[in-house]
Each structure stands twice: as C-alpha cells, then as structure tokens.
Tab-separated table of C-alpha atoms in Angstrom:
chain	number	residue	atom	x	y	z
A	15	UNK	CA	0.000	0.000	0.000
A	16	UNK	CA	1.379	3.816	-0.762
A	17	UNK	CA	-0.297	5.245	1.923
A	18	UNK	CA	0.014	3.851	5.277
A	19	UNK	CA	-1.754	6.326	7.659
A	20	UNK	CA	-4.831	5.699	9.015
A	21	UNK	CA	-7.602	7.605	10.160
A	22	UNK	CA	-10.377	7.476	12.689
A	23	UNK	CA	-14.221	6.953	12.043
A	24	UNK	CA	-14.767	10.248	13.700
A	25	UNK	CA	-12.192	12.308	11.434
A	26	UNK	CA	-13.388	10.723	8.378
A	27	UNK	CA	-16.945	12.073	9.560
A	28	UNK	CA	-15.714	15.733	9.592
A	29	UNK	CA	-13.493	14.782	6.328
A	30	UNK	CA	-17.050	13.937	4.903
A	31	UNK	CA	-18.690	17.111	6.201
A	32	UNK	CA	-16.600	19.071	5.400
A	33	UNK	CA	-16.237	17.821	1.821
A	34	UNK	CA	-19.899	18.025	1.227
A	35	UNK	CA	-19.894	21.286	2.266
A	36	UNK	CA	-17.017	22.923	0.292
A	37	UNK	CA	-17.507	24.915	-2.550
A	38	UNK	CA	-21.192	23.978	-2.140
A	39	UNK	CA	-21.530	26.351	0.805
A	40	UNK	CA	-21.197	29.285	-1.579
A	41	UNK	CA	-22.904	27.791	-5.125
A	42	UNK	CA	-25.358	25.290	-3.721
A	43	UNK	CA	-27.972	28.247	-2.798
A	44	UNK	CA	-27.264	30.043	-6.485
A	45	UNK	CA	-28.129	26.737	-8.149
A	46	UNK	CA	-31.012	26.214	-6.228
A	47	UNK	CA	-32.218	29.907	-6.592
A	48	UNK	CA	-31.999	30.014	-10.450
A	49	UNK	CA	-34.016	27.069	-11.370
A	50	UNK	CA	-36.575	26.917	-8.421
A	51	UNK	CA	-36.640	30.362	-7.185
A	52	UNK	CA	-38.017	30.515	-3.859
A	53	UNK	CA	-38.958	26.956	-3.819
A	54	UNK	CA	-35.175	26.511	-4.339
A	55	UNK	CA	-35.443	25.124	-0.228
A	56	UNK	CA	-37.321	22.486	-1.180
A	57	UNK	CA	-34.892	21.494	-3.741
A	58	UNK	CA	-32.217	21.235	-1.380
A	59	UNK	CA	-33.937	19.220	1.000
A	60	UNK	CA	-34.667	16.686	-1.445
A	61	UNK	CA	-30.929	16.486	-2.101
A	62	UNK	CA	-30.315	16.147	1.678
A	63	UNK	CA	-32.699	12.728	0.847
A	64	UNK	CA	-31.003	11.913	-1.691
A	65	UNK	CA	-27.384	11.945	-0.076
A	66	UNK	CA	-28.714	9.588	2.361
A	67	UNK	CA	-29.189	6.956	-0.670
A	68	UNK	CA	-26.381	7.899	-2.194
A	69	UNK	CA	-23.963	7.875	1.148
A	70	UNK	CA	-25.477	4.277	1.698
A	71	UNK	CA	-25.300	3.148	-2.078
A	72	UNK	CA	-21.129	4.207	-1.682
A	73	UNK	CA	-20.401	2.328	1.473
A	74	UNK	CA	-21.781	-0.876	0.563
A	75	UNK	CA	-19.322	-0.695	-2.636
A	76	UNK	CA	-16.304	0.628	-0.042
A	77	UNK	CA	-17.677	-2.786	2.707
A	78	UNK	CA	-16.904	-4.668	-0.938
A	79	UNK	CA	-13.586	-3.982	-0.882
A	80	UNK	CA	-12.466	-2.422	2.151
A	81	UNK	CA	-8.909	-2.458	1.660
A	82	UNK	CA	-9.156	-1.145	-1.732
A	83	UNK	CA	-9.598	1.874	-3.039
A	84	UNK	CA	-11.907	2.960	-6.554
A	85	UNK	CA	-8.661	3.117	-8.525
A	86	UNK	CA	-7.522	-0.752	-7.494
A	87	UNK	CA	-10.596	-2.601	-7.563
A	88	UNK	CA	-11.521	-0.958	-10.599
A	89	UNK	CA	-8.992	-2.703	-12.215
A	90	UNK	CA	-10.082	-6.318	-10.656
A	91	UNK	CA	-13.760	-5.606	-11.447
A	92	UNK	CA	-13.876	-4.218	-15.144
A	93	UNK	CA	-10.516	-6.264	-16.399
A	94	UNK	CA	-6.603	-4.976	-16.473
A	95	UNK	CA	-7.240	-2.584	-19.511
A	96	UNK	CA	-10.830	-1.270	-19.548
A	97	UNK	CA	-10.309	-0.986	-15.338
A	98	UNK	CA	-7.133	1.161	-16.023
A	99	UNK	CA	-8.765	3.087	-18.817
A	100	UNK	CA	-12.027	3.862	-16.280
A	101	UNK	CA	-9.714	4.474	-13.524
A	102	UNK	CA	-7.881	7.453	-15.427
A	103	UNK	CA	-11.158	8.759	-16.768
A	104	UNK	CA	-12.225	9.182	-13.018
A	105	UNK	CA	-8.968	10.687	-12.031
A	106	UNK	CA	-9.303	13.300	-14.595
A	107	UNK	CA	-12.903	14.008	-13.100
A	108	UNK	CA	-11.410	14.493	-9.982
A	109	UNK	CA	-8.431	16.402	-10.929
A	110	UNK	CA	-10.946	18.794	-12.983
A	111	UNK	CA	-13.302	19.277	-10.513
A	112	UNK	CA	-10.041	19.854	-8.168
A	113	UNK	CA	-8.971	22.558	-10.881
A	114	UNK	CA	-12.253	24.103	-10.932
A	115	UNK	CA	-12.566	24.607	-6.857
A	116	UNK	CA	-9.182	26.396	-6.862
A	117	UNK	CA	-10.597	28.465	-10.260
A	118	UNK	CA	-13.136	29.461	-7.365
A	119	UNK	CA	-11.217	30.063	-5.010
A	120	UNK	CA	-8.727	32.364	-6.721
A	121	UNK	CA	-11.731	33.966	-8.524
A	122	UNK	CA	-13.489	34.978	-5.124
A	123	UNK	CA	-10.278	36.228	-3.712
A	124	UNK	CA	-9.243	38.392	-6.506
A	125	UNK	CA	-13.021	40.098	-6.416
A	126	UNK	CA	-14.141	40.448	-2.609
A	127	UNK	CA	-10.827	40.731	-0.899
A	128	UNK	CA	-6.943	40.868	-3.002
A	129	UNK	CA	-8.301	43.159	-5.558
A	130	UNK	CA	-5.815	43.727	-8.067
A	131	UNK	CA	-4.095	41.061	-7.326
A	132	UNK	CA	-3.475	38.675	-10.316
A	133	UNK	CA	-5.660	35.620	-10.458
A	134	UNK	CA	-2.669	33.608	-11.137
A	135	UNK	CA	-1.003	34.397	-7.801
A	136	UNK	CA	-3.987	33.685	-5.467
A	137	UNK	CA	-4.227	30.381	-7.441
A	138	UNK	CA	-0.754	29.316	-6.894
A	139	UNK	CA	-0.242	30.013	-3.300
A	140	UNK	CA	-3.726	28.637	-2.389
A	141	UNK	CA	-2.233	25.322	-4.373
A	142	UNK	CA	1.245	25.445	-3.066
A	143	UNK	CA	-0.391	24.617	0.896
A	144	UNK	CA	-2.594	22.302	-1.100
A	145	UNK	CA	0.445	20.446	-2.044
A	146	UNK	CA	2.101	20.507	1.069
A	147	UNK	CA	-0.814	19.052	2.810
A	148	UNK	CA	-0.600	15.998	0.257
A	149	UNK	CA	2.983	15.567	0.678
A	150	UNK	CA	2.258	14.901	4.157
A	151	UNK	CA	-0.258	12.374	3.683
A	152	UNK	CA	-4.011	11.904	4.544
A	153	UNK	CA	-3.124	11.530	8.498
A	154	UNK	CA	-2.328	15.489	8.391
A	155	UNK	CA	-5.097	16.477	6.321
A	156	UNK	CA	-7.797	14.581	8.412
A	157	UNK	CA	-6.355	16.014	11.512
A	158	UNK	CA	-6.054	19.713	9.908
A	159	UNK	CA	-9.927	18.817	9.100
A	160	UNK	CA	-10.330	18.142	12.629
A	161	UNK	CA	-8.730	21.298	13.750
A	162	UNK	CA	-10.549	23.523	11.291
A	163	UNK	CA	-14.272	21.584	12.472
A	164	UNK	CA	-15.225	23.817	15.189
A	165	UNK	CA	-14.300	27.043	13.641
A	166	UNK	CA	-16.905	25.961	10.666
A	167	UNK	CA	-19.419	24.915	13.011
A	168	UNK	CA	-19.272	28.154	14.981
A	169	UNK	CA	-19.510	30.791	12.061
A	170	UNK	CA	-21.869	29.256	10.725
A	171	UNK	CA	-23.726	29.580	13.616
A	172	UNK	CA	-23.398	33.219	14.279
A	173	UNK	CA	-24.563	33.456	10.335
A	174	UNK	CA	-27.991	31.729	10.960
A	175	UNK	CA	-28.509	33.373	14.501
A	176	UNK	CA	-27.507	37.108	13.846
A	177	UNK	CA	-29.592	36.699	10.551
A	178	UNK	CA	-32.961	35.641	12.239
A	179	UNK	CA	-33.816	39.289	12.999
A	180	UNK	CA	-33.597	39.838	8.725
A	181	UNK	CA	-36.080	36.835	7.762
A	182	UNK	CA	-39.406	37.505	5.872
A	183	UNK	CA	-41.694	34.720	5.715
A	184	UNK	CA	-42.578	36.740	2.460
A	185	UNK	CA	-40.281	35.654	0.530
A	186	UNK	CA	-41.020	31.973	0.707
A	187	UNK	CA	-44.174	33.023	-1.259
A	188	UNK	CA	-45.739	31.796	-3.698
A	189	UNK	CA	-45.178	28.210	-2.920
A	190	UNK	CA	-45.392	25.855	-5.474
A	191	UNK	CA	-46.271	27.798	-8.357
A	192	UNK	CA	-44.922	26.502	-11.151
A	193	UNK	CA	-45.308	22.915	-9.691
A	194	UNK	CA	-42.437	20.431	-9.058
A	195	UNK	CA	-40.609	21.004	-12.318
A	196	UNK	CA	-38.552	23.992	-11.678
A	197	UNK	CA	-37.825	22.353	-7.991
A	198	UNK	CA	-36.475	18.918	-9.660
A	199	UNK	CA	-34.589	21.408	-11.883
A	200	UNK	CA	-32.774	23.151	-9.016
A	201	UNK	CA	-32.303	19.863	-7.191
A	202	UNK	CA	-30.494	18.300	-9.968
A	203	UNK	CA	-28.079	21.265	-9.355
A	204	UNK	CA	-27.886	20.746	-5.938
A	205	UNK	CA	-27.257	17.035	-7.077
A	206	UNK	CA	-24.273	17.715	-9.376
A	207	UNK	CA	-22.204	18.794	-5.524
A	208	UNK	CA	-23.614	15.484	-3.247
A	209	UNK	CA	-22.047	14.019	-6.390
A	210	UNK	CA	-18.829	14.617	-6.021
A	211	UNK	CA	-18.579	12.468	-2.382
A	212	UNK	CA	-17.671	9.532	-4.543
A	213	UNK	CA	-14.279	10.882	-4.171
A	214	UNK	CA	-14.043	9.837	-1.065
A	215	UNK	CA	-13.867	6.209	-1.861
A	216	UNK	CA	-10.518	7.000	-2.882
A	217	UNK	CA	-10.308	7.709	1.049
A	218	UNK	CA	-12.463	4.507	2.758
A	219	UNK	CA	-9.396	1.904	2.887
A	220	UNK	CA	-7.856	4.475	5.529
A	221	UNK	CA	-10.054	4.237	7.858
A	222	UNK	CA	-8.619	2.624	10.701
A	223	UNK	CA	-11.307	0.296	11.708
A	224	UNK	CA	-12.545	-1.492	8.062
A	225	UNK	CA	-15.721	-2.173	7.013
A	226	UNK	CA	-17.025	0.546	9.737
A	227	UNK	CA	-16.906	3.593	7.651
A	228	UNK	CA	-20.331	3.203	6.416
A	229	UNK	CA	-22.130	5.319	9.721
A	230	UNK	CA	-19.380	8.288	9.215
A	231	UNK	CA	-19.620	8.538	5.922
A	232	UNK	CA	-23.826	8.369	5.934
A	233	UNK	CA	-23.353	11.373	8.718
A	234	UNK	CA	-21.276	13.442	7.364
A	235	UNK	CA	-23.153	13.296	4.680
A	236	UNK	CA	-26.588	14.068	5.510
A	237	UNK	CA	-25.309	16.846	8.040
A	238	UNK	CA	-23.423	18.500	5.817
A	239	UNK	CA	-26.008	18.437	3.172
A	240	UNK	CA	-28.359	19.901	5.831
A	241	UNK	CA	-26.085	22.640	6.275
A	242	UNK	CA	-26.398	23.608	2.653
A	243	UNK	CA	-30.187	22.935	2.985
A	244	UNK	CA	-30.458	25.758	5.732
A	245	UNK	CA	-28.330	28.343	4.026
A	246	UNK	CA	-30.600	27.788	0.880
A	247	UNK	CA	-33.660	28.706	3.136
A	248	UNK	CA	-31.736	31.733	4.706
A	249	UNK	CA	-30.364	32.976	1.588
A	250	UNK	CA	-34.010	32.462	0.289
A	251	UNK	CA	-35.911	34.222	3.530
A	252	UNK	CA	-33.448	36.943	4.053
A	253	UNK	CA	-32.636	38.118	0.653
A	254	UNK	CA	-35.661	36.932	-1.595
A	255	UNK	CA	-35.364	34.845	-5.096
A	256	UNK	CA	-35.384	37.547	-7.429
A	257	UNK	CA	-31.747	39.331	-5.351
A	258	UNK	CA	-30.648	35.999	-4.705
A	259	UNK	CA	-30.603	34.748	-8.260
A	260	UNK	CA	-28.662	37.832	-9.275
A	261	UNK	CA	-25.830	37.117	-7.803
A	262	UNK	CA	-22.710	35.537	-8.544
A	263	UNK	CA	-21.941	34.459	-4.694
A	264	UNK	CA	-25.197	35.212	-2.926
A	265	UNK	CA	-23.958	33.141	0.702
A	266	UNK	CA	-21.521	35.963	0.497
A	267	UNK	CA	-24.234	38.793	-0.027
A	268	UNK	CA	-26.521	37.371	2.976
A	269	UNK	CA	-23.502	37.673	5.260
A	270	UNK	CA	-22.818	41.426	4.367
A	271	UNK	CA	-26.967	41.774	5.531
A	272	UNK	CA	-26.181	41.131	8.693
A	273	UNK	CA	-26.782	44.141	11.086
A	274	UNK	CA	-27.592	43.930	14.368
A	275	UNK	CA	-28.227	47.513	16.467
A	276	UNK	CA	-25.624	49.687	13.855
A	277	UNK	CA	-23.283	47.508	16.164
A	278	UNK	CA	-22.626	44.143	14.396
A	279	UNK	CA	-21.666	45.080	10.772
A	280	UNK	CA	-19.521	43.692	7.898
A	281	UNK	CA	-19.051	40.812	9.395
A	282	UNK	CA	-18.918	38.985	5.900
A	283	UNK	CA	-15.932	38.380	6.347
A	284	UNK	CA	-17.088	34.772	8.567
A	285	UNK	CA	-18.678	33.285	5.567
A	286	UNK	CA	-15.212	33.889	3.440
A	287	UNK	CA	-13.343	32.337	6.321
A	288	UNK	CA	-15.695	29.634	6.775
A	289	UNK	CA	-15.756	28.759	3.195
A	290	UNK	CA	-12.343	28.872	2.512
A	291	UNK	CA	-11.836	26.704	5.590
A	292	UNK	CA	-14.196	24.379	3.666
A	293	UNK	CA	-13.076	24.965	0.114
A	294	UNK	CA	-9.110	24.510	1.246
A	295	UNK	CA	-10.415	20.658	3.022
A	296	UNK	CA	-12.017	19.604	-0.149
A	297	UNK	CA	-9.413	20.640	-2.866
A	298	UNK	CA	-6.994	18.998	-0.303
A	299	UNK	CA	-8.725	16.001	-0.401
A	300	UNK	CA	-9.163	16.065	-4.722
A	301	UNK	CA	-5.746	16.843	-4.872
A	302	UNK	CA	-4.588	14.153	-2.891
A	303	UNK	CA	-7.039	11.839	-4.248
A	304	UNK	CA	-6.174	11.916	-7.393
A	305	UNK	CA	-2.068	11.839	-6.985
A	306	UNK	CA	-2.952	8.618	-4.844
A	307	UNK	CA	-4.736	7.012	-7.694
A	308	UNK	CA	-2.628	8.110	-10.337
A	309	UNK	CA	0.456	6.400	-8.281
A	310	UNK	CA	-1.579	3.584	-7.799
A	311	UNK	CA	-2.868	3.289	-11.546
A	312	UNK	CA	1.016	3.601	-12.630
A	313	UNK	CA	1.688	1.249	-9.521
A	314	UNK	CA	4.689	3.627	-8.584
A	315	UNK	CA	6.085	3.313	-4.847
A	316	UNK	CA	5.343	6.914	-3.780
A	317	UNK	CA	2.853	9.134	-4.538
A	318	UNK	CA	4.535	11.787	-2.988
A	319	UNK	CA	7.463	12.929	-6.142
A	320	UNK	CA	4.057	13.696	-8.464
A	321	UNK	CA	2.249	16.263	-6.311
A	322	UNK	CA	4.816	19.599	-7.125
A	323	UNK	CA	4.599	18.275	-10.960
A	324	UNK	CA	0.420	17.912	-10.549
A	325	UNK	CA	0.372	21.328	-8.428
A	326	UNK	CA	1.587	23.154	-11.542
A	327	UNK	CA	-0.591	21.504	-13.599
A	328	UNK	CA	-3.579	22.065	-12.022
A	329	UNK	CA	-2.498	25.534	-11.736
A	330	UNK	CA	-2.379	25.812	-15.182
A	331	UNK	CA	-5.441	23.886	-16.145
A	332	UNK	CA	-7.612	25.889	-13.913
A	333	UNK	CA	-6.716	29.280	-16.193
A	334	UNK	CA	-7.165	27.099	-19.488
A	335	UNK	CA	-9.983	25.439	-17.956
A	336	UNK	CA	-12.175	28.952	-17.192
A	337	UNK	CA	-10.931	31.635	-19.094
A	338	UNK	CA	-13.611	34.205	-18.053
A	339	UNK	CA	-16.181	33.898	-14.823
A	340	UNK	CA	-19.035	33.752	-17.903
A	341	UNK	CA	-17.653	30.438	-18.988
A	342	UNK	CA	-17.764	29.071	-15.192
A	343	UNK	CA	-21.350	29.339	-14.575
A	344	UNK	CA	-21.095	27.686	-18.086
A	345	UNK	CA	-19.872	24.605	-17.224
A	346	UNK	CA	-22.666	24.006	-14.077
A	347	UNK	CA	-24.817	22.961	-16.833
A	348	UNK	CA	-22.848	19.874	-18.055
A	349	UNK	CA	-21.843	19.345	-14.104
A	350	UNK	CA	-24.323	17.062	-13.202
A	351	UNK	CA	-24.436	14.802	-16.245
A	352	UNK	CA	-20.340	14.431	-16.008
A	353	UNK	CA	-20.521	13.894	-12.328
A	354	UNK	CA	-22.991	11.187	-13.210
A	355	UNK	CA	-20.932	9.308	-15.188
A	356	UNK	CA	-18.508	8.850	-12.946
A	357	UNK	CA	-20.678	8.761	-9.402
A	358	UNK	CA	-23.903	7.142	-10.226
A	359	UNK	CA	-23.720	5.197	-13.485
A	360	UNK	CA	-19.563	3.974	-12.446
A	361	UNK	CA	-20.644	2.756	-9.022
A	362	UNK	CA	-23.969	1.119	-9.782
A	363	UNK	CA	-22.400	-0.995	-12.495
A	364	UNK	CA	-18.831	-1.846	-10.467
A	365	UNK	CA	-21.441	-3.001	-7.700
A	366	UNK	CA	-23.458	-5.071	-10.247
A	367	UNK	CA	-20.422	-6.633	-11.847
A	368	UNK	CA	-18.388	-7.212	-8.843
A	369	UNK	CA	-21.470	-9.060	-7.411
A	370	UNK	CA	-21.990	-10.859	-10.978
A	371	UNK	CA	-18.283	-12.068	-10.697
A	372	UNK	CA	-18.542	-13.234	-7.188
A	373	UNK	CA	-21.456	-15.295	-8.143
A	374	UNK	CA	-20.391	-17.176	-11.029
A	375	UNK	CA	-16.794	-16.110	-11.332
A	376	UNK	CA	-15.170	-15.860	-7.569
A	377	UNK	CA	-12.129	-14.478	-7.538
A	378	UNK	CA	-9.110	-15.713	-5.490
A	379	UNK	CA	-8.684	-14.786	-2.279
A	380	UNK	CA	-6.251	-12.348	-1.062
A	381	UNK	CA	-6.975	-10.445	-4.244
B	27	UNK	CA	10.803	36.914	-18.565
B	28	UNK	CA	7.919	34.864	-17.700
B	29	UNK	CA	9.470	32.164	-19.498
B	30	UNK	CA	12.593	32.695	-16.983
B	31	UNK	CA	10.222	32.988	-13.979
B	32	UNK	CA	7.906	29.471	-14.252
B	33	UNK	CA	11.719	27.720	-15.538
B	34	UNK	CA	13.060	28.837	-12.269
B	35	UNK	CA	10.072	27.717	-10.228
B	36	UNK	CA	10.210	24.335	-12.161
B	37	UNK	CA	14.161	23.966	-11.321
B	38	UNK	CA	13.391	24.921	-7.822
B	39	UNK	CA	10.386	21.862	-7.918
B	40	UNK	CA	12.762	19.468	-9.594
B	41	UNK	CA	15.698	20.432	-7.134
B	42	UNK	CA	12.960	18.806	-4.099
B	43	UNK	CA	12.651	15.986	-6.019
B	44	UNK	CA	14.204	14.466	-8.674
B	45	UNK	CA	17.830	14.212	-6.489
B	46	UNK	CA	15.965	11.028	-4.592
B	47	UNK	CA	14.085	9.670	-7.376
B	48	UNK	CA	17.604	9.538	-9.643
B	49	UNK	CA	19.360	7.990	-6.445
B	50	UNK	CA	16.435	5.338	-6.106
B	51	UNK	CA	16.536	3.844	-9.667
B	52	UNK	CA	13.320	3.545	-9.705
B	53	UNK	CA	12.625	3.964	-14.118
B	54	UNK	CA	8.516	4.274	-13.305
B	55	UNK	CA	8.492	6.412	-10.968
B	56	UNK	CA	11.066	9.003	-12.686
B	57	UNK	CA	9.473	8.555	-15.558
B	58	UNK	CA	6.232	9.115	-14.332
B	59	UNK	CA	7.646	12.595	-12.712
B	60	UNK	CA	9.415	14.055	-15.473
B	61	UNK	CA	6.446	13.421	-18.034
B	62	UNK	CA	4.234	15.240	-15.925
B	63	UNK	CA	6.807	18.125	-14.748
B	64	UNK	CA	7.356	18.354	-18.613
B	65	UNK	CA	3.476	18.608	-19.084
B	66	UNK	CA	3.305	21.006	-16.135
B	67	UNK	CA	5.968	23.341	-17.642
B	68	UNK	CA	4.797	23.357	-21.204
B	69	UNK	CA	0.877	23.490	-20.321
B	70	UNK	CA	2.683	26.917	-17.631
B	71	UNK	CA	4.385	28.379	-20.342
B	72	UNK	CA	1.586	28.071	-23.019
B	73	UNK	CA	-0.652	29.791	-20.728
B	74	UNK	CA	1.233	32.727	-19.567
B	75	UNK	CA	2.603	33.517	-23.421
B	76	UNK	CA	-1.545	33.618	-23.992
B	77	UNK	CA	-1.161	30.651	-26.274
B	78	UNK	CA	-4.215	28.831	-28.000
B	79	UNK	CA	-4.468	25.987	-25.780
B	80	UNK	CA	-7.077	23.106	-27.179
B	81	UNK	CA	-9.382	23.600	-23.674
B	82	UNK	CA	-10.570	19.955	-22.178
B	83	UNK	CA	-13.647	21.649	-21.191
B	84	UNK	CA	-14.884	22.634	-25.089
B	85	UNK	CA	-14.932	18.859	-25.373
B	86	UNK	CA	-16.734	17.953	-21.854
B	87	UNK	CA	-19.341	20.380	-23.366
B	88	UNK	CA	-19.264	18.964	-26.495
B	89	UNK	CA	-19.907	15.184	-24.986
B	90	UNK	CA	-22.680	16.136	-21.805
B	91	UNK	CA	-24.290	18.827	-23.392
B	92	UNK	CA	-26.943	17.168	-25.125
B	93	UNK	CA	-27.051	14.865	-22.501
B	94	UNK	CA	-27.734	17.624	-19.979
B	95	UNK	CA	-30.093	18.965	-22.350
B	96	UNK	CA	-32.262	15.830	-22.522
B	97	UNK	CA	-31.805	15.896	-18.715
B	98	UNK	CA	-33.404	19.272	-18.110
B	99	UNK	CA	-36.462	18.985	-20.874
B	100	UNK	CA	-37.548	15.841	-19.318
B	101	UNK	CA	-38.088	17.372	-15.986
C-alpha cells in the first residue's frame, strides 16, 4: 500500500462534512435559486434525501472492498485494460473538478478581498499549501480537518442566529407555483455537488477500523447536506429569489446583511473564512485523491514525487480550464451529467459486476 | 521573462525531487515525474505567453451537453 496512515471513524466524519460542504456552501444556494426560485429550499432538502441513498449506495461498494480503493478494484472488477482506462477517466474528473474549486477560489479572492491582485497568484499560493498538505499524507489532512471543524461549526452559527432578525416569511411566497418542475430542476443542481462524495472512496481503505466507515460517511453526509439545505432557506428568507438569483456568490451577499443595532456590521468576512476553511479541506482532499490514484494506476512506490509536478498543472489547467467567470457558470450545466458518469452510473455498475463475478466467477482470495 | 520565472520555479520543484528519485533507480516512478513536470511546464508556459491551448472543457461540453439537455427537458 502507498499510503500507510490511518484515520479514525470520527475524522473521516468531519473529512465527509466538510467535503460536502465545500464549494457547495457558496454555489449550492445560487443553483437552487436560479431554477426553483423561492422553492429553491425544497430542492435542497430533497438532495439532503437523496445523499442519504447515495452515502449508503457508496459504502456498501467501499464494505466490498475495504482495503481497496476505486482506482484498485476498478482494475479487478472491469478487467486490467478497460479498469485502467475507467480508472484514469475518473482521475481526470477528480483532478478537474479539483482545478475548478481552486478556479473558485482564486476567482473569489481576486473580487471580494486581493483586488488587483493577479488571479494567477492567489491560485498558486492557495495550491502550493494544497500540495504541502498531500505531501504529508491523509493523516495530516484529516487532523487539519479536525482542527478547522469547530471554527466551521461556529460561524456558521453566528450566520444563521444574527440573521434571524432579517427573515421575511414573504419571501417563501408563492409556494409551489410553477409545480415540481422547476424544484427537480434546481435539485439536480444541488445534485451535481452530493455528487462529487464519490471521491471519497478513494479515502475509505484508511479508515482505521474497516468495514465501519459506512455510519461516518452516511453522517457526514446528511449533516453537511443539511447545512447547505439551511443556508438555501436563509439565503431564500433573508434576501428573496429575485436578489438571490442575481448574484454571482449570494452566501456571500446574505452575510454582508447582517446588522444587528448599527453595532454588528460587515461581518462577511465569517462566511469567506468559513468557506475557505471548507473549500481549502475539499481541494486537499481532490488533490490528494487523485495523486494517490494516479500512483496507484502507474503502480509507482510513492505518490509523494508527483504532487509539485500535478500542483503546476492544475495551476495551469484551472486558467485554461475557465478563461472568463461567464464560462464558469457555463460549465454548471454539463456538471451534473459528467458527475454522473462517474458517481452514479460507475458505481452502480462496479457493484453489479463485482457481485456478478462473485457469483459465477469468484475471484481468489487475497486479491 | 515569464518564461525565466515558471523555468526557475520548475528547477526549484525538480531540485525537491528528482535528487531522490535519480538515487532510487526507480525507471517508473522518474518517468512518471518528469512526463508530468514536462506537461506542467509546457501546459505553464503556453498559458502565460496567452497561447491557444485546445481547452478539455470545449470537449466535456461537447460530450454532456446534449445529454444535460435531454436531462433538463424531461423534468
């Protein structure tokens, strides 16, 4: 095995939580808003429902091989070749949706807070602790998640209670009226982020009690999904669909609302620091994700030699990638169908095979 | 000068590196590196010189947009 740390059930929850929550903390109420307008809550919820199937569909394929990760057994499931050819197409998803999050990232630092600054800068140094954290393995990043936990759970607190005093029922109003299709809409935006928790089966084999990760994972995942659930509704009740939908980063806009007795003001600054808390744990984890599998796929002996050459890479895909914030909101729309590929329609038929094989083709043991 | 600037970055990189991986023998996992520190470079250069670079998402779009398309009208 490449990576020999281990980490506990409870870190991998807040790994999971914090993964779901992300970049989604920031884009998950604009996708909801644009399709479903102020039903977008209801939207969101569903995904919350959804994430429960989908955390439980995952962890029965990572009890299946709970040593392994997506990039090995791939390779035992589909065949040497075709598992080798999959496995690279799904470290390319990850590595793209890894360039993308740091697109964001440098994108809302250049405009809210290092204006001026080239794009290209923010990117790289944002990457360069990216890579560090890989070099030193998955032990460090869980325990940086762990570190970084309360802090997220605490600003986002003082978001939702110091915006109570700003919520208009109004705004939830008309419910329902265009019927469900503009709500299915929005939730198969939310969708395209829950998605993207597939990458964590590159993570299951390091958790240090097998075959237990299931409840974690199925937590993390539903909580953190609920988290993006209740910003929806805030963003929804305290700004209204029509501002909401406007906006580029409308989490970002509800925070500036807040205003408590001309004494609590611009304290925006708690949703930047909570997202980029978020933001910095899930690029971590894509980053290291996919230099782990693309060791494994080559089966080098390290993994750790490829992440300065993949940290300018990514670098430089995330500029070729996006070359203009137009072309980002772009790409949401072929999101969820590309996500699909490689997190509903790639783990429903590994499942179906590997069981297929075991039946009437069992293969050795040990393997 | 930008040229100069992501060369000297890369030598800095490859001065971490590629020391211990030459001193391992290990032919995969060199080769491995350098192919992708070459890709890293080139794909570094290319984009700060402005160059026309082929974009993998044109062809993403290309492949899932109808799909999304289909997606979205039956809902």
């Amino acid at each position: 095995m490449i990576e020999r740390g281990k980490i506990s059930i409870r870190q991998f929850m807040v790994l999971t939580l914090l993964f779901v929550i992300g970049d989604a903390i920031i884009l998950a109420p604009s996708h909801v808003i644009i399709s479903a307008k102020q039903d977008g809550w209801i939207s969101a919820w569903i995904g919350v429902g959804e994430a429960l199937l989908l955390a439980v569909m995952y962890s029965l394929l990572g009890k299946r091989f709970p040593q392994q990760t997506l990039v090995e057994y791939s390779e035992q499931v589909w065949g040497r070749w075709l598992g080798k050819g999959i496995s690279f197409l799904f470290i390319t998803y990850i590595f793209i949706d890894c360039a993308l999050m740091t697109y964001e990232a440098g994108d809302f630092l250049t405009i809210h807070f290092l204006m001026g600054t080239p794009i290209e800068m923010t990117i790289s140094l944002f990457l360069l602790v990216v890579v560090l954290a890989t070099r030193l393995g998955i032990e460090t990043i869980a325990r940086t998640s762990e570190l970084l936990y309360p802090w997220v759970w605490i600003l986002f607190l003082i978001l939702i209670v110091s915006l109570f005093p700003q919520v208009e029922m109004e705004n939830f109003q008309p419910i329902l009226a265009e019927g469900f299709s503009p709500i299915l809409k929005g939730n198969v935006y939310f969708l395209a982020n829950v998605l993207e928790l597939v990458i964590l089966l590159m993570i299951f084999p390091y958790v240090n009690q097998p075959g237990k990760a299931r409840k974690p994972y199925v937590a993390g995942m539903v909580i953190g999904t609920s988290v993006l659930a209740v910003i929806s509704m805030m963003t929804i009740a305290v700004l209204g669909a029509t501002v909401a939908s406007i906006q580029q980063y409308p989490t970002y806009i509800l925070a500036k609302k807040i205003s408590i007795g001309d004494f609590l003001e611009r304290v925006e600054a708690i949703v930047a620091i909570m997202w980029l808390f978020t933001l910095f744990m899930k690029i971590s984890i894509c980053f290291y994700a996919s230099t782990l599998g693309l060791a494994q796929l080559f089966r080098l002996n390290d993994y750790r030699p490829l992440t300065f050459p993949l940290g300018i890479i990514a670098v430089a895909l995330s500029l070729v990638l996006i070359p203009n914030p137009a072309f980002f909101n772009y790409t949401h729309t072929i999101w969820f169908p590309y996500s699909a590929t490689f997190a509903l329609l790639l783990p429903v038929l590994t499942l179906v095979l590997s069981a297929v094989r075991k039946r009437w083709f069992p293969i050795k043991k040990g393997m | 000068m930008l040229v100069v600037g992501i060369l000297l970055i890369v030598a800095v990189i490859a001065w971490i590196d590629l020391p211990r991986l030459w001193r391992k023998k290990q032919k995969k996992d060199l080769s491995v590196y350098l192919i992708l520190l070459l890709i890293g470079t080139g794909l570094s250069i290319a984009e700060g010189l402005n160059w026309d670079i082929p974009n993998p998402m044109d062809w993403l779009i290309y492949v899932y947009r109808p799909v999304g398309e289909w997606i979205f009208h039956q809902l």
